Short mmCIF file of C-alpha atoms in Angstrom, two decimals:
data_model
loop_
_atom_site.label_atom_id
_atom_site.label_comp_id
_atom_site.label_asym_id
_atom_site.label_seq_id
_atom_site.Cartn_x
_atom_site.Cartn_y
_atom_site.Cartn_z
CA UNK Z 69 0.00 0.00 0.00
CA UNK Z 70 1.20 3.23 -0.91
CA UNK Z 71 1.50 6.53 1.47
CA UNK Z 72 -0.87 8.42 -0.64
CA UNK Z 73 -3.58 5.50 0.97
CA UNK Z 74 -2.32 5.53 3.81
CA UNK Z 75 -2.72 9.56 4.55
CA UNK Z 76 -6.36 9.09 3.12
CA UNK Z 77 -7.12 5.92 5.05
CA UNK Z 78 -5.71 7.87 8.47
CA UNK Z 79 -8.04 11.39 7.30
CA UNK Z 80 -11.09 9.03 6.59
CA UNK Z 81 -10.76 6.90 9.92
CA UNK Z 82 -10.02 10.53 11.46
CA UNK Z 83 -13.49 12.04 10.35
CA UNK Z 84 -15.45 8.86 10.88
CA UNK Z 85 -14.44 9.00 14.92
CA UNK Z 86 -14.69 13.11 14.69
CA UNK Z 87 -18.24 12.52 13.15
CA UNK Z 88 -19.62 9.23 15.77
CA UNK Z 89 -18.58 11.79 18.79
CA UNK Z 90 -20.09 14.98 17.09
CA UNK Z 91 -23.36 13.01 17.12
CA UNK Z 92 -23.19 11.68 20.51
CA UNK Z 93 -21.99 14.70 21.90
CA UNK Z 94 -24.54 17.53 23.27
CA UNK Z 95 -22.06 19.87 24.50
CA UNK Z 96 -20.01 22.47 22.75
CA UNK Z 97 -17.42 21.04 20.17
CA UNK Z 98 -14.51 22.65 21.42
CA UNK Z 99 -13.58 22.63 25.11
CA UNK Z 100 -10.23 23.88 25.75
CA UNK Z 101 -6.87 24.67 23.82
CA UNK Z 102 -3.43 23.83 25.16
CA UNK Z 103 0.55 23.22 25.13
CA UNK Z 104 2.83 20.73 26.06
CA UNK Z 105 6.92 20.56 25.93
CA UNK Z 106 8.73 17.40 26.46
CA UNK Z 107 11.64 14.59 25.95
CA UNK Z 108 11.73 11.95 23.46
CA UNK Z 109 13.86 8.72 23.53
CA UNK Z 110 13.54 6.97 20.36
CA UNK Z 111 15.48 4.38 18.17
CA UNK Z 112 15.10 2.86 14.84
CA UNK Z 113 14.44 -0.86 13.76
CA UNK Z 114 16.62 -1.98 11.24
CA UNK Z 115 15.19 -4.97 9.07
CA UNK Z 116 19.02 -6.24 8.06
CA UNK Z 117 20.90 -7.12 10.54
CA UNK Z 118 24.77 -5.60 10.78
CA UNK Z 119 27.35 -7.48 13.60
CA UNK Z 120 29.19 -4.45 13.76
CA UNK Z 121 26.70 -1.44 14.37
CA UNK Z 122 23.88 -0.93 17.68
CA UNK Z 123 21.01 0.53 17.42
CA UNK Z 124 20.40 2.35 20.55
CA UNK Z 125 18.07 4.89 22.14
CA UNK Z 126 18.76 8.58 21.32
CA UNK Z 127 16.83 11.36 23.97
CA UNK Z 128 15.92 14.37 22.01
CA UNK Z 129 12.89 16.89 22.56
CA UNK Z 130 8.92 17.42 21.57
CA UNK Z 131 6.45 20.19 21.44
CA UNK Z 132 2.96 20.37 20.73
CA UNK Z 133 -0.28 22.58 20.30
CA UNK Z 134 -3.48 20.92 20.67
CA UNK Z 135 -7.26 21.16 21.17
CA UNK Z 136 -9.66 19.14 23.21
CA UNK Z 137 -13.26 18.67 22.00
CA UNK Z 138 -16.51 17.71 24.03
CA UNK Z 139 -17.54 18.03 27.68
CA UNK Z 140 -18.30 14.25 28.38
CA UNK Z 141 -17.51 13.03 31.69
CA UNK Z 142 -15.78 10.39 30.11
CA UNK Z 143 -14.93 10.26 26.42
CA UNK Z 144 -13.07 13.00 24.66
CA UNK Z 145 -11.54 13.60 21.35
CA UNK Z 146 -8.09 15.59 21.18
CA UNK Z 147 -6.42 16.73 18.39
CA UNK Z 148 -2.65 17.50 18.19
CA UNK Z 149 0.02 18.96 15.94
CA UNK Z 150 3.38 18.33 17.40
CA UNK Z 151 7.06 18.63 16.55
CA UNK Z 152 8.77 15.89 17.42
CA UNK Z 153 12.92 15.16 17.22
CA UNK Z 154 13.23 11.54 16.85
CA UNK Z 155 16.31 9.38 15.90
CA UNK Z 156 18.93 7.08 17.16
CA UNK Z 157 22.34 6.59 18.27
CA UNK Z 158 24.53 3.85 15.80
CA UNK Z 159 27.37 2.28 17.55
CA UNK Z 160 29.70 1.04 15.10
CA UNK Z 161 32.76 -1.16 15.79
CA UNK Z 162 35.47 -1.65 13.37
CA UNK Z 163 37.97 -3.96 12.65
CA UNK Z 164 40.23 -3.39 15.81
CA UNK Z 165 37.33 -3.47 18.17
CA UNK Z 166 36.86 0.15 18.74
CA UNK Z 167 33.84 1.32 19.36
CA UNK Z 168 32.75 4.77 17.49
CA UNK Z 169 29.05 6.37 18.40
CA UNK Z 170 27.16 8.39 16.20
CA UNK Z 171 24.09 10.29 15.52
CA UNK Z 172 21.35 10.25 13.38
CA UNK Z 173 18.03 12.25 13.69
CA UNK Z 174 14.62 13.21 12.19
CA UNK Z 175 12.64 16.30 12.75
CA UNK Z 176 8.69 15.29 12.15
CA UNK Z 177 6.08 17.27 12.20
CA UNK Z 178 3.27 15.54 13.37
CA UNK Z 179 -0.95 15.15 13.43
CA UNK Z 180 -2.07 13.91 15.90
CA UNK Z 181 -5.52 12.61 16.72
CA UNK Z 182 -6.70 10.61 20.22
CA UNK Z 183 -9.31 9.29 21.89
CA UNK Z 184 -9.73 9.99 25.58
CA UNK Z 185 -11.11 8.29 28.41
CA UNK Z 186 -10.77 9.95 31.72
CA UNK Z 187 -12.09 8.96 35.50
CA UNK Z 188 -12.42 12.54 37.54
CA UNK Z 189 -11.38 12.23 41.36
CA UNK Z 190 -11.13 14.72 43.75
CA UNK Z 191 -7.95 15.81 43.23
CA UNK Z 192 -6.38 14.47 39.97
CA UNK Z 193 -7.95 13.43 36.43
CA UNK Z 194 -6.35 9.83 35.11
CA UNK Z 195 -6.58 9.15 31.85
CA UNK Z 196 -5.45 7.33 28.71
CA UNK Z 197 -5.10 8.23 24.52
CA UNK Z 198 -5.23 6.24 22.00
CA UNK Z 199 -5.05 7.06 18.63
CA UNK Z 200 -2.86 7.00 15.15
CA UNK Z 201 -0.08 9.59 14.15
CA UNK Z 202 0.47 10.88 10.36
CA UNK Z 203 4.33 12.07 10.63
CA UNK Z 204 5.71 14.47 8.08
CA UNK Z 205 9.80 14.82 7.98
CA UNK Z 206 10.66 18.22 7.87
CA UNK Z 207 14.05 17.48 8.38
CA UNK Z 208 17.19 15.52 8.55
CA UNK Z 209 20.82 15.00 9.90
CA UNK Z 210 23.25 12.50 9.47
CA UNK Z 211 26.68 11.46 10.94
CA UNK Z 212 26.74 8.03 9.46
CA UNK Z 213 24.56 6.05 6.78
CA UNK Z 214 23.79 9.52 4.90
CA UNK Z 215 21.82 7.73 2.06
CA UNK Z 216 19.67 5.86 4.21
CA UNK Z 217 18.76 8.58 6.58
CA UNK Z 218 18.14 11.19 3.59
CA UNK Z 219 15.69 8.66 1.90
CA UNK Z 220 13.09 8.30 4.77
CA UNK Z 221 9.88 8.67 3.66
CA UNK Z 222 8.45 12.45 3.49
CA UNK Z 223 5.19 11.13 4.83
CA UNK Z 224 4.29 8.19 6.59
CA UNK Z 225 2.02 6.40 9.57
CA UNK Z 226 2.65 5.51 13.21
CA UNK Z 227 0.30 5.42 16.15
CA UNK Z 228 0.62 6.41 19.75
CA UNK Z 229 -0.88 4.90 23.06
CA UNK Z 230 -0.16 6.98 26.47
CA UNK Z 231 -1.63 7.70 30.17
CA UNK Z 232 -1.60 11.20 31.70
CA UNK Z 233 -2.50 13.50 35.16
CA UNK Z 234 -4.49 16.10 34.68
CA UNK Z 235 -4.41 17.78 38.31
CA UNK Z 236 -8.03 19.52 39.59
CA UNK Z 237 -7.12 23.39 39.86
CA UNK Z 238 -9.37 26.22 40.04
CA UNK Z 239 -9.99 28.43 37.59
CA UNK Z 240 -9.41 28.00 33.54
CA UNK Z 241 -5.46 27.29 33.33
CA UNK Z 242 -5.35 23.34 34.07
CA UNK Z 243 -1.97 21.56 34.20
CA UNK Z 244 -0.76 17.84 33.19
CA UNK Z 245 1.54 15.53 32.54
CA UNK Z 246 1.95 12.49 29.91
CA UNK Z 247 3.55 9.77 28.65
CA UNK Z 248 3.57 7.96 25.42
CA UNK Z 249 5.04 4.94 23.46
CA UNK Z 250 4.52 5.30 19.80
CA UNK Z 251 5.78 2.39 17.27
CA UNK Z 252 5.74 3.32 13.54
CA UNK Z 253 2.65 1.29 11.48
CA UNK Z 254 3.96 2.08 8.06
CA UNK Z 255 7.63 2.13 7.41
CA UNK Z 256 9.54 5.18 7.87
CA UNK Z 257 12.33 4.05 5.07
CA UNK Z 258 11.58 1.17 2.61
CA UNK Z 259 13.89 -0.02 0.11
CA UNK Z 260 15.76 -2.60 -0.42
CA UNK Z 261 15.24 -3.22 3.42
CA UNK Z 262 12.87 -1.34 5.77
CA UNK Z 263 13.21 0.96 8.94
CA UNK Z 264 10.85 1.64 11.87
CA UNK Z 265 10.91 4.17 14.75
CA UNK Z 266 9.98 3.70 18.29
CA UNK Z 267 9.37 5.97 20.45
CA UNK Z 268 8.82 6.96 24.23
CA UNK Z 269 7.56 10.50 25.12
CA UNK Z 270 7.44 12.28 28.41
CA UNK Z 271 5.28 15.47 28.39
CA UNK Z 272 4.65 18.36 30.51
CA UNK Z 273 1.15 20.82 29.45
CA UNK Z 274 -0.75 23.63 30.01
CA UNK Z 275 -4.24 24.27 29.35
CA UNK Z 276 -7.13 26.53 28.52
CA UNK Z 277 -10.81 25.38 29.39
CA UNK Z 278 -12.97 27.17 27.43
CA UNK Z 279 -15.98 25.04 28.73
CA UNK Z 280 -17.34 25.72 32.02
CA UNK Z 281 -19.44 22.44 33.68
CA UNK Z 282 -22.43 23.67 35.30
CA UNK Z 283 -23.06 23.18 39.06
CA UNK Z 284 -24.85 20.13 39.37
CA UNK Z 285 -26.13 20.63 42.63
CA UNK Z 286 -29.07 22.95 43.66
CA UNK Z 287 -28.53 26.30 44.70
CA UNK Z 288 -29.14 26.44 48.58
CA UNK Z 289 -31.39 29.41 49.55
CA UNK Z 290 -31.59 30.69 53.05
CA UNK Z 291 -34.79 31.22 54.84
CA UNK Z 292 -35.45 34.72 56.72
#
């Protein structure tokens, strides 16, 4: 399957969920706006197999805007454009048994698009997201395996599965923390062998509610 089906497979499945919770939903569409700022620590999956070069896990850094739709109690949709450094750290030995690291990284931008299922407490908001990525590569660097690393595909598929806080404030201005692991679906390089990337985020955010929820209990009049 090509990327071009991919990108319209991931819009269609995209408006199909946006559409289901549109219907189901009597609240306003949007309820808040936000930010987040984090780490990444990804590598890549080689499909061939070298003795003499690692793959290992390279930390680099993530940002994100994002928007937050429908006042459920429960179920939420959020939707997310995000840079996001990824890449991975080749350890190559040569023939006297030295070992020589280098780096290799890709700058995505990415769209993001979750479902959400939260559980309020009294103090804190758990919740998960799960929900597939489309990753464009704005750019690329290379200290080793140049030609490989420069023919990544411009567009391509992953998803993402994470849990977060959100902590019970007063006010509009809510604040949260994540965390994510997000495998590639489609392949990030394919030619004459294929490369994945896998990922684990970390994520600190700030948002806007733009909803208020209305008291639910009665208003308590006094007597005189």
């Amino acid at each position: 399957m090509t990327t071009k089906k991919y990108f319209f497979g991931y819009f269609f499945l995209t408006i199909f969920f946006g559409l289901i919770f549109s219907v189901s939903s009597n609240a306003q569409i949007l309820n808040s706006i936000g930010i987040t700022g984090g780490i990444t620590y990804s590598t890549q999956k080689w499909s061939v197999e070298e003795p003499a070069t690692i793959e290992k896990y390279r930390l680099r850094y993530n940002g994100s805007i994002f928007a937050e739709f429908f006042n459920d109690d429960i179920f939420r949709w959020e939707t997310e454009f995000e840079y996001n450094q990824k890449g991975v750290e080749e350890q190559i030995t040569d023939t006297l048994h030295r070992v020589h690291t280098y780096e290799n990284g890709i700058n995505y931008l990415s769209f993001n698009n979750y479902l959400k299922i939260r559980y309020e407490l009294f103090r804190i908001i758990p919740y998960v997201l799960i929900g597939p990525r489309m990753e464009y590569a704005l750019s690329k660097q290379a200290q080793v395996f140049p030609n490989v690393i420069g023919g990544f595909s411009a567009l391509h598929v992953s998803w993402a599965v994470g849990a977060g806080i959100e902590f019970v404030s007063y006010g509009q201005l809510k604040f949260f923390t994540e965390a994510f692991y997000n495998p590639d679906l489609t392949r990030a390089y394919n030619s004459n062998f294929y490369i994945k990337n896998k990922a684990f985020e970390l994520k600190i955010g700030l948002k806007y509610l733009l909803i208020h929820k209305k008291n639910s209990c009665p208003a308590v009049h006094s007597i005189t």
